Amino acid sequence: MAKTKELSKDTRNKIVDLHQVGKTESAIGKQLGLKKSTVGAIIRKWKTYKTTDNLPRSGAPRKISPRGVKMITRTVSKNPRTTRGDLVNDLQRAGTKVTKPTISNTLRRQGLKSCSARRVPLLKPVHVQARLKFAREHLDDPDEDWENVIWSDETKIELFGKNSTRRVWRTKNAELHPKNTIPTVKHGGGNIMLWGCFSAKGPGRLIRVKERMNGAMYREILSENLLPSARALKMKRGWVFQHDNDPKHTARATKEWLRKKHFKVLEWPSQSPDLNPIDNLWRESVLPSDSPKTSLL
């Protein structure tokens, strides 16, 4: 039998209000578009318990005792990488036999859900201090300052990922349907390198790098594309350029070139790709990629 939709609290209260002014169950049902039996059940519940709220429902006792719940919650809080199998074994040694789904359901009720661990840059203490210094220095910067920044970065796009993993909903024996598969090619599918930039006003130029990039090529890309992007975006006077601490970006020749062009450069802490909002723009692109970034193509 299909599960019926539960009435809202407002509807249940309305049934009681109409009953109190003398309406019959049939009349209430017609007015609210409900079955007479449904209306009668709500009225009887109100007469018995003086409430229309849901009452506690009986059910099978929990497999894991409150003490066991505290134990496994404490375990995963100390070590989030603990597996369900580890917790099953811990409880079994304590005299409680449960399954992995029971572990999942119990932890979910405690507000804990199994998720893929996020990949983040490996930070040394010096990187942590530099990032903290950067955050404190810019904590109170007005929005107008950030709107005057051109953000830039390079990214590599894998045309066919080697380690692509995606979940699909499918029926039994439909695993080879084209909609349920991910195409692969031998020895990888090749890749392309891109340089791009953007500001709060929109995307700037997107350039494909056809050869291995070095400092001279990077300066050539900036020479041909950075200022035209700033003009197209109608950046205000004194706009700021951002790039990370890649050796090509921090080379003496590059710094000198930027100085001669009178470009203001945003001081950037090392190991901080996750601070650059262009990473979000790569992910919002049309062309999907198995790498953390995607392109603007």
CSV table of N, CA, C and O in Angstrom, one decimal, residues 2-12 15 34 38 42 45 52-57:
chain,number,residue,atom,x,y,z
A,2,ALA,N,0.5,2.2,-0.9
A,2,ALA,CA,1.3,3.4,-0.9
A,2,ALA,C,1.2,4.3,0.3
A,2,ALA,O,0.1,4.3,0.9
A,3,LYS,N,2.3,4.9,0.7
A,3,LYS,CA,2.2,5.7,1.9
A,3,LYS,C,1.5,7.0,1.6
A,3,LYS,O,1.8,7.7,0.6
A,4,THR,N,0.6,7.4,2.5
A,4,THR,CA,-0.2,8.6,2.3
A,4,THR,C,0.6,9.8,2.8
A,4,THR,O,1.4,9.7,3.7
A,5,LYS,N,0.3,10.9,2.1
A,5,LYS,CA,1.0,12.2,2.5
A,5,LYS,C,0.4,12.7,3.8
A,5,LYS,O,-0.8,12.7,4.0
A,6,GLU,N,1.3,13.1,4.7
A,6,GLU,CA,0.9,13.5,6.0
A,6,GLU,C,0.3,14.9,5.9
A,6,GLU,O,0.9,15.8,5.2
A,7,LEU,N,-0.7,15.2,6.7
A,7,LEU,CA,-1.4,16.5,6.7
A,7,LEU,C,-0.5,17.5,7.4
A,7,LEU,O,0.2,17.2,8.4
A,8,SER,N,-0.5,18.7,6.9
A,8,SER,CA,0.3,19.8,7.5
A,8,SER,C,-0.3,20.2,8.9
A,8,SER,O,-1.5,19.9,9.1
A,9,LYS,N,0.5,20.7,9.7
A,9,LYS,CA,0.0,21.2,11.1
A,9,LYS,C,-1.2,22.2,10.9
A,9,LYS,O,-2.1,22.1,11.7
A,10,ASP,N,-1.0,23.1,9.9
A,10,ASP,CA,-2.1,24.1,9.7
A,10,ASP,C,-3.4,23.4,9.3
A,10,ASP,O,-4.5,23.8,9.8
A,11,THR,N,-3.3,22.4,8.5
A,11,THR,CA,-4.6,21.7,8.1
A,11,THR,C,-5.2,21.0,9.2
A,11,THR,O,-6.4,21.0,9.4
A,12,ARG,N,-4.4,20.3,10.1
A,12,ARG,CA,-4.9,19.6,11.2
A,12,ARG,C,-5.6,20.6,12.2
A,12,ARG,O,-6.7,20.3,12.7
A,15,ILE,N,-8.9,21.7,10.9
A,15,ILE,CA,-10.0,20.7,11.1
A,15,ILE,C,-10.6,20.8,12.5
A,15,ILE,O,-11.8,20.8,12.7
A,34,LEU,N,-10.8,16.6,1.9
A,34,LEU,CA,-10.3,15.4,2.6
A,34,LEU,C,-11.3,14.3,2.8
A,34,LEU,O,-12.5,14.6,2.8
A,38,THR,N,-10.3,10.6,7.4
A,38,THR,CA,-9.1,11.4,7.8
A,38,THR,C,-9.5,12.5,8.8
A,38,THR,O,-8.9,12.7,9.8
A,42,ILE,N,-8.4,12.9,12.9
A,42,ILE,CA,-7.7,14.1,13.5
A,42,ILE,C,-8.6,14.5,14.7
A,42,ILE,O,-8.0,14.9,15.8
A,45,LYS,N,-8.1,12.2,17.7
A,45,LYS,CA,-6.8,12.4,18.3
A,45,LYS,C,-6.8,13.7,19.2
A,45,LYS,O,-6.3,13.7,20.3
A,52,THR,N,-2.8,18.2,18.1
A,52,THR,CA,-2.8,17.6,16.7
A,52,THR,C,-1.4,17.2,16.3
A,52,THR,O,-1.1,16.8,15.2
A,53,ASP,N,-0.4,17.5,17.2
A,53,ASP,CA,1.0,17.1,16.9
A,53,ASP,C,1.2,15.6,16.8
A,53,ASP,O,0.4,14.8,17.3
A,54,ASN,N,2.2,15.3,16.0
A,54,ASN,CA,2.6,13.8,15.9
A,54,ASN,C,3.0,13.3,17.3
A,54,ASN,O,3.8,13.9,18.0
A,55,LEU,N,2.5,12.2,17.6
A,55,LEU,CA,2.9,11.5,18.9
A,55,LEU,C,4.0,10.6,18.7
A,55,LEU,O,4.3,10.1,17.5
A,56,PRO,N,4.8,10.3,19.7
A,56,PRO,CA,5.9,9.4,19.6
A,56,PRO,C,5.4,8.0,19.1
A,56,PRO,O,4.4,7.5,19.5
A,57,ARG,N,6.1,7.5,18.1
A,57,ARG,CA,5.8,6.2,17.5
A,57,ARG,C,6.6,5.1,18.1
A,57,ARG,O,7.8,5.3,18.4
